[in-house]
């Protein structure tokens, strides 16, 4: 089904598939924080936040890797069946490197940050990554300048965040400054990933790009896990069954499926335009965090969140008025 969407998205002249995939992918990615926070809760012999970040990442990628490899074999067979040349070795290597950046390093930073902050704050901080796309795009990719309106919209989004940090109920945790810094670094690096990915997706196709990037990230995580455990991974994997279940949910519903959907969107409508439906992310996370995790959400949080979403929405609209869709 996902691969069929990818093929359809390449054939269609409109951007409809891109926006649909961005919306669904964003919602599924937003559930990741909920699953991770559930894994960090005490239970089954584990204390709160006792689960190691690299162990949870290894479960996620260990489950996802065989699925990506199967999809990769199918994709290569389709290339050969259609008589299409496979991507160059250079494109494969660059994609593998991007996978390490976007899906290994960024994920490690994000998973680490969630040990210290609420799921809602994590999602809002990640939500501001279009600001990094904007500044990095202008600095390194000669993106079209959209003037002071973009700066004002970005400033508005960070005013909302500042309000939450100053008096919001969701800015709580064991170490909010550290957790926030880790998540913001993940957002910054993911902006780099998105900017570099668009051209490669266009040349390689969504399916093959995603397979190579995610497989590379999975191998990186598993090597990290093995080294961290001194080669003896058995004790680290002796975790409660609920951790395996949550690892599977993260792998399938918050990694495998949305990774294809978001890369389809990137290939069709670009990095900045993909974020147009990213405003669904904080909303989904807020609802799920309150309902499932019992996290607080007060009036200051609501106002600050509204300003952040409004600022990014205004910025995205301004940016899409330029050449981003071309």
PDB file of C-alpha atoms in Angstrom:
ATOM      1  CA  UNK A   1       0.000   0.000   0.000  1.00  0.00           C
ATOM      2  CA  UNK A   2       2.708   2.491   0.941  1.00  0.00           C
ATOM      3  CA  UNK A   3       4.733   1.667  -2.158  1.00  0.00           C
ATOM      4  CA  UNK A   4       1.618   2.056  -4.281  1.00  0.00           C
ATOM      5  CA  UNK A   5       1.139   5.529  -2.806  1.00  0.00           C
ATOM      6  CA  UNK A   6       4.756   6.302  -3.653  1.00  0.00           C
ATOM      7  CA  UNK A   7       4.274   5.258  -7.261  1.00  0.00           C
ATOM      8  CA  UNK A   8       1.027   7.220  -7.505  1.00  0.00           C
ATOM      9  CA  UNK A   9       2.662  10.298  -6.016  1.00  0.00           C
ATOM     10  CA  UNK A  10       5.347  10.253  -8.701  1.00  0.00           C
ATOM     11  CA  UNK A  11       2.824   9.883 -11.505  1.00  0.00           C
ATOM     12  CA  UNK A  12       0.307  12.525 -10.486  1.00  0.00           C
ATOM     13  CA  UNK A  13       0.723  16.133 -11.609  1.00  0.00           C
ATOM     14  CA  UNK A  14      -0.861  17.555  -8.437  1.00  0.00           C
ATOM     15  CA  UNK A  15       0.511  17.845  -4.925  1.00  0.00           C
ATOM     16  CA  UNK A  16      -2.494  16.183  -3.301  1.00  0.00           C
ATOM     17  CA  UNK A  17      -0.672  12.948  -2.526  1.00  0.00           C
ATOM     18  CA  UNK A  18       2.165  14.897  -0.963  1.00  0.00           C
ATOM     19  CA  UNK A  19      -0.088  16.789   1.443  1.00  0.00           C
ATOM     20  CA  UNK A  20      -2.123  13.703   2.335  1.00  0.00           C
ATOM     21  CA  UNK A  21       1.017  11.728   3.114  1.00  0.00           C
ATOM     22  CA  UNK A  22       2.440  14.644   5.124  1.00  0.00           C
ATOM     23  CA  UNK A  23      -0.686  14.850   7.268  1.00  0.00           C
ATOM     24  CA  UNK A  24      -0.969  11.143   8.014  1.00  0.00           C
ATOM     25  CA  UNK A  25       2.780  10.761   8.477  1.00  0.00           C
ATOM     26  CA  UNK A  26       2.872  13.693  10.892  1.00  0.00           C
ATOM     27  CA  UNK A  27       0.073  12.211  12.999  1.00  0.00           C
ATOM     28  CA  UNK A  28       1.800   8.828  13.197  1.00  0.00           C
ATOM     29  CA  UNK A  29       5.182  10.372  13.983  1.00  0.00           C
ATOM     30  CA  UNK A  30       3.493  12.388  16.742  1.00  0.00           C
ATOM     31  CA  UNK A  31       2.475   9.179  18.502  1.00  0.00           C
ATOM     32  CA  UNK A  32       6.147   8.266  18.895  1.00  0.00           C
ATOM     33  CA  UNK A  33       6.574  10.538  21.908  1.00  0.00           C
ATOM     34  CA  UNK A  34       3.592   8.886  23.610  1.00  0.00           C
ATOM     35  CA  UNK A  35       4.999   5.386  23.081  1.00  0.00           C
ATOM     36  CA  UNK A  36       8.448   6.471  24.304  1.00  0.00           C
ATOM     37  CA  UNK A  37       7.082   8.107  27.452  1.00  0.00           C
ATOM     38  CA  UNK A  38       5.083   4.939  28.179  1.00  0.00           C
ATOM     39  CA  UNK A  39       8.296   2.911  27.852  1.00  0.00           C
ATOM     40  CA  UNK A  40      10.035   5.179  30.373  1.00  0.00           C
ATOM     41  CA  UNK A  41       7.287   4.696  32.976  1.00  0.00           C
ATOM     42  CA  UNK A  42       8.041   2.336  35.890  1.00  0.00           C
ATOM     43  CA  UNK A  43       6.734  -1.211  35.747  1.00  0.00           C
ATOM     44  CA  UNK A  44       7.793  -4.806  35.239  1.00  0.00           C
ATOM     45  CA  UNK A  45      10.861  -4.386  37.424  1.00  0.00           C
ATOM     46  CA  UNK A  46      11.983  -1.139  35.793  1.00  0.00           C
ATOM     47  CA  UNK A  47      12.160   2.169  37.633  1.00  0.00           C
ATOM     48  CA  UNK A  48      11.078   5.431  35.993  1.00  0.00           C
ATOM     49  CA  UNK A  49      13.482   6.409  33.177  1.00  0.00           C
ATOM     50  CA  UNK A  50      15.666   3.376  33.945  1.00  0.00           C
ATOM     51  CA  UNK A  51      15.333   2.025  30.406  1.00  0.00           C
ATOM     52  CA  UNK A  52      18.415   2.992  28.386  1.00  0.00           C
ATOM     53  CA  UNK A  53      17.820   5.137  25.314  1.00  0.00           C
ATOM     54  CA  UNK A  54      19.990   2.966  23.085  1.00  0.00           C
ATOM     55  CA  UNK A  55      18.123  -0.180  24.203  1.00  0.00           C
ATOM     56  CA  UNK A  56      14.758   1.267  23.172  1.00  0.00           C
ATOM     57  CA  UNK A  57      16.273   2.505  19.906  1.00  0.00           C
ATOM     58  CA  UNK A  58      17.755  -0.938  19.258  1.00  0.00           C
ATOM     59  CA  UNK A  59      14.354  -2.580  19.752  1.00  0.00           C
ATOM     60  CA  UNK A  60      12.786  -0.067  17.396  1.00  0.00           C
ATOM     61  CA  UNK A  61      15.381  -0.467  14.660  1.00  0.00           C
ATOM     62  CA  UNK A  62      15.885  -4.200  15.188  1.00  0.00           C
ATOM     63  CA  UNK A  63      12.203  -4.760  14.477  1.00  0.00           C
ATOM     64  CA  UNK A  64      12.093  -2.302  11.582  1.00  0.00           C
ATOM     65  CA  UNK A  65      15.311  -3.354   9.776  1.00  0.00           C
ATOM     66  CA  UNK A  66      14.116  -6.734   8.395  1.00  0.00           C
ATOM     67  CA  UNK A  67      10.994  -5.048   7.064  1.00  0.00           C
ATOM     68  CA  UNK A  68      13.020  -2.327   5.343  1.00  0.00           C
ATOM     69  CA  UNK A  69      15.341  -4.936   3.832  1.00  0.00           C
ATOM     70  CA  UNK A  70      12.382  -6.892   2.432  1.00  0.00           C
ATOM     71  CA  UNK A  71      10.942  -3.712   0.940  1.00  0.00           C
ATOM     72  CA  UNK A  72      14.388  -2.907  -0.446  1.00  0.00           C
ATOM     73  CA  UNK A  73      14.694  -6.277  -2.192  1.00  0.00           C
ATOM     74  CA  UNK A  74      11.241  -5.816  -3.690  1.00  0.00           C
ATOM     75  CA  UNK A  75      12.111  -2.300  -4.851  1.00  0.00           C
ATOM     76  CA  UNK A  76      15.345  -3.431  -6.522  1.00  0.00           C
ATOM     77  CA  UNK A  77      13.467  -6.233  -8.284  1.00  0.00           C
ATOM     78  CA  UNK A  78      10.996  -3.672  -9.627  1.00  0.00           C
ATOM     79  CA  UNK A  79      13.870  -1.524 -10.901  1.00  0.00           C
ATOM     80  CA  UNK A  80      15.324  -4.501 -12.750  1.00  0.00           C
ATOM     81  CA  UNK A  81      11.939  -5.619 -14.031  1.00  0.00           C
ATOM     82  CA  UNK A  82      11.330  -2.169 -15.479  1.00  0.00           C
ATOM     83  CA  UNK A  83      14.876  -1.960 -16.872  1.00  0.00           C
ATOM     84  CA  UNK A  84      15.635   1.117 -14.791  1.00  0.00           C
ATOM     85  CA  UNK A  85      19.229   1.772 -13.709  1.00  0.00           C
ATOM     86  CA  UNK A  86      19.940   1.598 -10.008  1.00  0.00           C
ATOM     87  CA  UNK A  87      21.153   4.779  -8.290  1.00  0.00           C
ATOM     88  CA  UNK A  88      24.847   5.586  -8.398  1.00  0.00           C
ATOM     89  CA  UNK A  89      27.162   4.474  -5.645  1.00  0.00           C
ATOM     90  CA  UNK A  90      27.628   8.101  -4.647  1.00  0.00           C
ATOM     91  CA  UNK A  91      23.883   8.615  -4.166  1.00  0.00           C
ATOM     92  CA  UNK A  92      23.671   5.423  -2.101  1.00  0.00           C
ATOM     93  CA  UNK A  93      26.532   6.527   0.157  1.00  0.00           C
ATOM     94  CA  UNK A  94      25.153  10.040   0.618  1.00  0.00           C
ATOM     95  CA  UNK A  95      21.706   8.618   1.410  1.00  0.00           C
ATOM     96  CA  UNK A  96      23.225   6.229   3.944  1.00  0.00           C
ATOM     97  CA  UNK A  97      25.025   9.144   5.588  1.00  0.00           C
ATOM     98  CA  UNK A  98      21.809  11.175   5.661  1.00  0.00           C
ATOM     99  CA  UNK A  99      20.052   8.202   7.241  1.00  0.00           C
ATOM    100  CA  UNK A 100      22.613   8.151  10.040  1.00  0.00           C
ATOM    101  CA  UNK A 101      22.003  11.855  10.594  1.00  0.00           C
ATOM    102  CA  UNK A 102      18.223  11.994  10.289  1.00  0.00           C
ATOM    103  CA  UNK A 103      17.134   8.677  11.754  1.00  0.00           C
ATOM    104  CA  UNK A 104      19.971   7.667  14.092  1.00  0.00           C
ATOM    105  CA  UNK A 105      21.561  10.803  15.563  1.00  0.00           C
ATOM    106  CA  UNK A 106      18.350  12.831  15.581  1.00  0.00           C
ATOM    107  CA  UNK A 107      16.410   9.928  17.067  1.00  0.00           C
ATOM    108  CA  UNK A 108      18.993   9.392  19.785  1.00  0.00           C
ATOM    109  CA  UNK A 109      18.838  13.076  20.739  1.00  0.00           C
ATOM    110  CA  UNK A 110      15.036  13.071  20.674  1.00  0.00           C
ATOM    111  CA  UNK A 111      14.666   9.842  22.707  1.00  0.00           C
ATOM    112  CA  UNK A 112      17.186  11.228  25.203  1.00  0.00           C
ATOM    113  CA  UNK A 113      15.330  14.527  25.510  1.00  0.00           C
ATOM    114  CA  UNK A 114      12.072  12.722  26.282  1.00  0.00           C
ATOM    115  CA  UNK A 115      13.633  11.395  29.471  1.00  0.00           C
ATOM    116  CA  UNK A 116      13.640  14.951  30.810  1.00  0.00           C
ATOM    117  CA  UNK A 117      10.600  16.752  29.339  1.00  0.00           C
ATOM    118  CA  UNK A 118       6.923  16.080  28.681  1.00  0.00           C
ATOM    119  CA  UNK A 119       5.715  14.631  25.397  1.00  0.00           C
ATOM    120  CA  UNK A 120       3.848  17.871  24.663  1.00  0.00           C
ATOM    121  CA  UNK A 121       6.887  20.096  25.107  1.00  0.00           C
ATOM    122  CA  UNK A 122       9.006  17.741  23.000  1.00  0.00           C
ATOM    123  CA  UNK A 123       6.515  17.886  20.145  1.00  0.00           C
ATOM    124  CA  UNK A 124       6.259  21.680  20.264  1.00  0.00           C
ATOM    125  CA  UNK A 125      10.042  22.029  20.201  1.00  0.00           C
ATOM    126  CA  UNK A 126      10.332  19.649  17.243  1.00  0.00           C
ATOM    127  CA  UNK A 127       7.479  21.497  15.576  1.00  0.00           C
ATOM    128  CA  UNK A 128       9.675  24.559  15.162  1.00  0.00           C
ATOM    129  CA  UNK A 129      12.095  22.767  12.817  1.00  0.00           C
ATOM    130  CA  UNK A 130      10.747  24.721   9.789  1.00  0.00           C
ATOM    131  CA  UNK A 131      12.481  27.746  11.280  1.00  0.00           C
ATOM    132  CA  UNK A 132      15.759  25.855  11.001  1.00  0.00           C
ATOM    133  CA  UNK A 133      14.820  24.808   7.458  1.00  0.00           C
ATOM    134  CA  UNK A 134      14.312  28.487   6.649  1.00  0.00           C
ATOM    135  CA  UNK A 135      17.611  29.751   8.074  1.00  0.00           C
ATOM    136  CA  UNK A 136      19.679  26.816   6.820  1.00  0.00           C
ATOM    137  CA  UNK A 137      18.016  27.013   3.411  1.00  0.00           C
ATOM    138  CA  UNK A 138      18.945  30.659   3.065  1.00  0.00           C
ATOM    139  CA  UNK A 139      22.462  30.137   4.420  1.00  0.00           C
ATOM    140  CA  UNK A 140      23.494  27.041   2.462  1.00  0.00           C
ATOM    141  CA  UNK A 141      20.935  26.244  -0.246  1.00  0.00           C
ATOM    142  CA  UNK A 142      20.195  29.682  -1.754  1.00  0.00           C
ATOM    143  CA  UNK A 143      16.524  29.411  -0.834  1.00  0.00           C
ATOM    144  CA  UNK A 144      14.438  32.405  -1.955  1.00  0.00           C
ATOM    145  CA  UNK A 145      14.284  35.178   0.633  1.00  0.00           C
ATOM    146  CA  UNK A 146      10.769  35.844   1.937  1.00  0.00           C
ATOM    147  CA  UNK A 147      11.589  38.997   3.902  1.00  0.00           C
ATOM    148  CA  UNK A 148      10.721  40.253   7.339  1.00  0.00           C
ATOM    149  CA  UNK A 149       7.342  38.509   7.440  1.00  0.00           C
ATOM    150  CA  UNK A 150       9.052  35.119   7.793  1.00  0.00           C
ATOM    151  CA  UNK A 151      11.221  36.412  10.627  1.00  0.00           C
ATOM    152  CA  UNK A 152       8.155  37.834  12.383  1.00  0.00           C
ATOM    153  CA  UNK A 153       6.251  34.561  12.041  1.00  0.00           C
ATOM    154  CA  UNK A 154       9.175  32.570  13.437  1.00  0.00           C
ATOM    155  CA  UNK A 155       9.528  35.064  16.297  1.00  0.00           C
ATOM    156  CA  UNK A 156       5.838  34.630  17.112  1.00  0.00           C
ATOM    157  CA  UNK A 157       6.267  30.861  17.386  1.00  0.00           C
ATOM    158  CA  UNK A 158       9.150  31.268  19.814  1.00  0.00           C
ATOM    159  CA  UNK A 159       7.209  33.831  21.854  1.00  0.00           C
ATOM    160  CA  UNK A 160       4.657  31.071  22.366  1.00  0.00           C
ATOM    161  CA  UNK A 161       7.370  28.694  23.513  1.00  0.00           C
ATOM    162  CA  UNK A 162       8.795  31.347  25.836  1.00  0.00           C
ATOM    163  CA  UNK A 163       5.396  31.757  27.459  1.00  0.00           C
ATOM    164  CA  UNK A 164       5.217  28.023  28.108  1.00  0.00           C
ATOM    165  CA  UNK A 165       8.711  27.940  29.585  1.00  0.00           C
ATOM    166  CA  UNK A 166       7.897  30.943  31.775  1.00  0.00           C
ATOM    167  CA  UNK A 167       4.607  29.772  33.246  1.00  0.00           C
ATOM    168  CA  UNK A 168       3.198  26.726  31.503  1.00  0.00           C
ATOM    169  CA  UNK A 169       2.223  23.454  33.140  1.00  0.00           C
ATOM    170  CA  UNK A 170       3.847  21.310  30.445  1.00  0.00           C
ATOM    171  CA  UNK A 171       7.344  22.768  30.964  1.00  0.00           C
ATOM    172  CA  UNK A 172       8.057  20.264  33.710  1.00  0.00           C
ATOM    173  CA  UNK A 173      10.408  17.322  34.033  1.00  0.00           C
ATOM    174  CA  UNK A 174      13.559  16.095  35.713  1.00  0.00           C
ATOM    175  CA  UNK A 175      15.774  18.472  33.692  1.00  0.00           C
ATOM    176  CA  UNK A 176      13.811  20.737  31.350  1.00  0.00           C
ATOM    177  CA  UNK A 177      16.786  22.811  30.057  1.00  0.00           C
ATOM    178  CA  UNK A 178      18.795  19.706  29.127  1.00  0.00           C
ATOM    179  CA  UNK A 179      15.839  17.895  27.600  1.00  0.00           C
ATOM    180  CA  UNK A 180      14.821  20.959  25.606  1.00  0.00           C
ATOM    181  CA  UNK A 181      18.370  21.459  24.310  1.00  0.00           C
ATOM    182  CA  UNK A 182      18.555  17.831  23.163  1.00  0.00           C
ATOM    183  CA  UNK A 183      15.224  18.049  21.331  1.00  0.00           C
ATOM    184  CA  UNK A 184      16.106  21.373  19.700  1.00  0.00           C
ATOM    185  CA  UNK A 185      19.400  19.916  18.492  1.00  0.00           C
ATOM    186  CA  UNK A 186      17.441  17.018  16.987  1.00  0.00           C
ATOM    187  CA  UNK A 187      15.177  19.532  15.201  1.00  0.00           C
ATOM    188  CA  UNK A 188      18.172  21.492  13.914  1.00  0.00           C
ATOM    189  CA  UNK A 189      19.876  18.409  12.478  1.00  0.00           C
ATOM    190  CA  UNK A 190      16.620  17.071  11.029  1.00  0.00           C
ATOM    191  CA  UNK A 191      16.240  20.332   9.101  1.00  0.00           C
ATOM    192  CA  UNK A 192      19.602  19.590   7.471  1.00  0.00           C
ATOM    193  CA  UNK A 193      18.374  16.096   6.646  1.00  0.00           C
ATOM    194  CA  UNK A 194      15.218  17.387   4.966  1.00  0.00           C
ATOM    195  CA  UNK A 195      17.023  19.989   2.886  1.00  0.00           C
ATOM    196  CA  UNK A 196      19.563  17.486   1.588  1.00  0.00           C
ATOM    197  CA  UNK A 197      16.990  14.725   1.067  1.00  0.00           C
ATOM    198  CA  UNK A 198      14.719  16.364  -1.500  1.00  0.00           C
ATOM    199  CA  UNK A 199      17.020  16.079  -4.532  1.00  0.00           C
ATOM    200  CA  UNK A 200      18.080  12.553  -3.622  1.00  0.00           C
ATOM    201  CA  UNK A 201      14.462  11.442  -3.303  1.00  0.00           C
ATOM    202  CA  UNK A 202      13.824  12.894  -6.737  1.00  0.00           C
ATOM    203  CA  UNK A 203      16.692  10.898  -8.243  1.00  0.00           C
ATOM    204  CA  UNK A 204      16.307   7.633  -6.316  1.00  0.00           C
ATOM    205  CA  UNK A 205      12.579   7.461  -5.744  1.00  0.00           C
ATOM    206  CA  UNK A 206      10.870   7.472  -2.371  1.00  0.00           C
ATOM    207  CA  UNK A 207      10.986   3.741  -1.699  1.00  0.00           C
ATOM    208  CA  UNK A 208      14.673   3.167  -2.333  1.00  0.00           C
ATOM    209  CA  UNK A 209      15.739   6.371  -0.580  1.00  0.00           C
ATOM    210  CA  UNK A 210      13.758   5.440   2.535  1.00  0.00           C
ATOM    211  CA  UNK A 211      15.043   1.882   2.578  1.00  0.00           C
ATOM    212  CA  UNK A 212      18.694   2.929   2.282  1.00  0.00           C
ATOM    213  CA  UNK A 213      18.400   5.764   4.819  1.00  0.00           C
ATOM    214  CA  UNK A 214      16.509   3.729   7.417  1.00  0.00           C
ATOM    215  CA  UNK A 215      18.641   0.620   6.948  1.00  0.00           C
ATOM    216  CA  UNK A 216      21.778   2.672   7.452  1.00  0.00           C
ATOM    217  CA  UNK A 217      20.324   4.233  10.593  1.00  0.00           C
ATOM    218  CA  UNK A 218      19.227   0.837  11.893  1.00  0.00           C
ATOM    219  CA  UNK A 219      22.703  -0.626  11.458  1.00  0.00           C
ATOM    220  CA  UNK A 220      24.209   2.425  13.163  1.00  0.00           C
ATOM    221  CA  UNK A 221      21.884   2.020  16.153  1.00  0.00           C
ATOM    222  CA  UNK A 222      22.524  -1.715  16.467  1.00  0.00           C
ATOM    223  CA  UNK A 223      26.299  -1.222  16.307  1.00  0.00           C
ATOM    224  CA  UNK A 224      26.022   1.504  18.968  1.00  0.00           C
ATOM    225  CA  UNK A 225      23.949  -0.843  21.136  1.00  0.00           C
ATOM    226  CA  UNK A 226      26.425  -3.700  20.789  1.00  0.00           C
ATOM    227  CA  UNK A 227      29.387  -1.462  21.638  1.00  0.00           C
ATOM    228  CA  UNK A 228      27.567   0.111  24.589  1.00  0.00           C
ATOM    229  CA  UNK A 229      26.860  -3.336  26.026  1.00  0.00           C
ATOM    230  CA  UNK A 230      30.371  -4.638  25.417  1.00  0.00           C
ATOM    231  CA  UNK A 231      29.076  -7.222  22.972  1.00  0.00           C
ATOM    232  CA  UNK A 232      26.872  -8.899  25.590  1.00  0.00           C
ATOM    233  CA  UNK A 233      23.424  -7.637  24.651  1.00  0.00           C
ATOM    234  CA  UNK A 234      21.451 -10.356  26.435  1.00  0.00           C
ATOM    235  CA  UNK A 235      21.057  -8.607  29.814  1.00  0.00           C
ATOM    236  CA  UNK A 236      20.104  -5.329  28.146  1.00  0.00           C
ATOM    237  CA  UNK A 237      17.334  -7.091  26.214  1.00  0.00           C
ATOM    238  CA  UNK A 238      15.913  -8.713  29.364  1.00  0.00           C
ATOM    239  CA  UNK A 239      13.223  -6.071  29.615  1.00  0.00           C
ATOM    240  CA  UNK A 240       9.491  -6.443  30.341  1.00  0.00           C
ATOM    241  CA  UNK A 241       7.262  -7.641  27.518  1.00  0.00           C
ATOM    242  CA  UNK A 242       5.515  -4.265  27.412  1.00  0.00           C
ATOM    243  CA  UNK A 243       8.809  -2.689  26.282  1.00  0.00           C
ATOM    244  CA  UNK A 244       8.949  -5.091  23.339  1.00  0.00           C
ATOM    245  CA  UNK A 245       5.341  -4.254  22.501  1.00  0.00           C
ATOM    246  CA  UNK A 246       6.036  -0.524  22.643  1.00  0.00           C
ATOM    247  CA  UNK A 247       9.213  -1.011  20.604  1.00  0.00           C
ATOM    248  CA  UNK A 248       7.110  -2.753  17.966  1.00  0.00           C
ATOM    249  CA  UNK A 249       4.545   0.038  17.939  1.00  0.00           C
ATOM    250  CA  UNK A 250       7.302   2.627  17.531  1.00  0.00           C
ATOM    251  CA  UNK A 251       8.944   0.557  14.776  1.00  0.00           C
ATOM    252  CA  UNK A 252       5.813  -0.020  12.687  1.00  0.00           C
ATOM    253  CA  UNK A 253       3.428   2.854  13.329  1.00  0.00           C
ATOM    254  CA  UNK A 254       5.856   5.637  14.235  1.00  0.00           C
ATOM    255  CA  UNK A 255       8.824   4.672  12.039  1.00  0.00           C
ATOM    256  CA  UNK A 256       8.176   2.345   9.087  1.00  0.00           C
ATOM    257  CA  UNK A 257       4.876   3.705   7.803  1.00  0.00           C
ATOM    258  CA  UNK A 258       5.417   7.441   8.441  1.00  0.00           C
ATOM    259  CA  UNK A 259       8.999   7.356   7.131  1.00  0.00           C
ATOM    260  CA  UNK A 260       7.662   6.402   3.697  1.00  0.00           C
ATOM    261  CA  UNK A 261       4.766   8.816   3.918  1.00  0.00           C
ATOM    262  CA  UNK A 262       6.934  11.787   4.902  1.00  0.00           C
ATOM    263  CA  UNK A 263       9.526  11.048   2.221  1.00  0.00           C
ATOM    264  CA  UNK A 264       6.761  10.800  -0.371  1.00  0.00           C
ATOM    265  CA  UNK A 265       5.671  14.253   0.765  1.00  0.00           C
ATOM    266  CA  UNK A 266       9.248  15.558   0.626  1.00  0.00           C
ATOM    267  CA  UNK A 267       9.675  14.284  -2.896  1.00  0.00           C
ATOM    268  CA  UNK A 268       6.402  15.851  -4.081  1.00  0.00           C
ATOM    269  CA  UNK A 269       6.168  19.202  -2.324  1.00  0.00           C
ATOM    270  CA  UNK A 270       9.554  19.902  -0.706  1.00  0.00           C
ATOM    271  CA  UNK A 271      10.858  20.380   2.803  1.00  0.00           C
ATOM    272  CA  UNK A 272       9.141  23.652   3.656  1.00  0.00           C
ATOM    273  CA  UNK A 273       5.801  22.714   2.122  1.00  0.00           C
ATOM    274  CA  UNK A 274       5.805  19.341   3.887  1.00  0.00           C
ATOM    275  CA  UNK A 275       5.580  21.220   7.168  1.00  0.00           C
ATOM    276  CA  UNK A 276       2.218  22.776   6.190  1.00  0.00           C
ATOM    277  CA  UNK A 277       0.371  19.900   7.840  1.00  0.00           C
ATOM    278  CA  UNK A 278       2.944  19.594  10.594  1.00  0.00           C
ATOM    279  CA  UNK A 279       0.596  21.681  12.745  1.00  0.00           C
ATOM    280  CA  UNK A 280      -1.347  18.452  13.281  1.00  0.00           C
ATOM    281  CA  UNK A 281       1.600  17.081  15.251  1.00  0.00           C
ATOM    282  CA  UNK A 282       1.317  19.138  18.440  1.00  0.00           C
ATOM    283  CA  UNK A 283      -2.473  18.775  18.467  1.00  0.00           C
ATOM    284  CA  UNK A 284      -2.322  14.991  18.218  1.00  0.00           C
ATOM    285  CA  UNK A 285       0.393  14.812  20.858  1.00  0.00           C
ATOM    286  CA  UNK A 286      -1.460  17.135  23.256  1.00  0.00           C
ATOM    287  CA  UNK A 287      -4.660  15.092  23.041  1.00  0.00           C
ATOM    288  CA  UNK A 288      -2.881  11.771  23.455  1.00  0.00           C
ATOM    289  CA  UNK A 289      -0.551  13.026  26.201  1.00  0.00           C
ATOM    290  CA  UNK A 290      -3.480  14.292  28.277  1.00  0.00           C
ATOM    291  CA  UNK A 291      -5.635  11.208  27.676  1.00  0.00           C
ATOM    292  CA  UNK A 292      -3.002   8.474  27.912  1.00  0.00           C
ATOM    293  CA  UNK A 293      -0.135   9.917  29.957  1.00  0.00           C
ATOM    294  CA  UNK A 294      -2.184  12.208  32.183  1.00  0.00           C
ATOM    295  CA  UNK A 295       0.090  15.177  31.443  1.00  0.00           C
ATOM    296  CA  UNK A 296      -1.188  18.617  32.495  1.00  0.00           C
ATOM    297  CA  UNK A 297      -2.332  21.226  30.005  1.00  0.00           C
ATOM    298  CA  UNK A 298      -3.351  24.658  31.290  1.00  0.00           C
ATOM    299  CA  UNK A 299      -4.445  27.996  29.879  1.00  0.00           C
ATOM    300  CA  UNK A 300      -0.882  29.289  29.498  1.00  0.00           C
ATOM    301  CA  UNK A 301       0.010  26.093  27.633  1.00  0.00           C
ATOM    302  CA  UNK A 302      -3.016  26.489  25.356  1.00  0.00           C
ATOM    303  CA  UNK A 303      -2.175  30.123  24.552  1.00  0.00           C
ATOM    304  CA  UNK A 304       1.531  29.430  24.065  1.00  0.00           C
ATOM    305  CA  UNK A 305       0.779  26.409  21.881  1.00  0.00           C
ATOM    306  CA  UNK A 306      -1.657  28.454  19.790  1.00  0.00           C
ATOM    307  CA  UNK A 307       0.967  31.146  19.228  1.00  0.00           C
ATOM    308  CA  UNK A 308       3.601  28.564  18.281  1.00  0.00           C
ATOM    309  CA  UNK A 309       1.306  26.799  15.824  1.00  0.00           C
ATOM    310  CA  UNK A 310       0.075  30.125  14.412  1.00  0.00           C
ATOM    311  CA  UNK A 311       3.618  31.380  13.933  1.00  0.00           C
ATOM    312  CA  UNK A 312       4.751  28.244  12.096  1.00  0.00           C
ATOM    313  CA  UNK A 313       1.528  28.185  10.050  1.00  0.00           C
ATOM    314  CA  UNK A 314       2.065  31.819   8.997  1.00  0.00           C
ATOM    315  CA  UNK A 315       5.699  31.106   8.192  1.00  0.00           C
ATOM    316  CA  UNK A 316       4.775  28.084   6.091  1.00  0.00           C
ATOM    317  CA  UNK A 317       2.161  30.066   4.162  1.00  0.00           C
ATOM    318  CA  UNK A 318       4.691  32.837   3.498  1.00  0.00           C
ATOM    319  CA  UNK A 319       7.338  30.330   2.427  1.00  0.00           C
ATOM    320  CA  UNK A 320       4.979  28.528   0.078  1.00  0.00           C
ATOM    321  CA  UNK A 321       4.324  31.814  -1.617  1.00  0.00           C
ATOM    322  CA  UNK A 322       7.878  31.588  -2.957  1.00  0.00           C
ATOM    323  CA  UNK A 323       9.502  28.927  -5.077  1.00  0.00           C
ATOM    324  CA  UNK A 324       9.451  26.059  -2.627  1.00  0.00           C
ATOM    325  CA  UNK A 325       6.899  24.075  -4.570  1.00  0.00           C
ATOM    326  CA  UNK A 326       8.843  24.189  -7.807  1.00  0.00           C
TER     327      UNK A 326
END
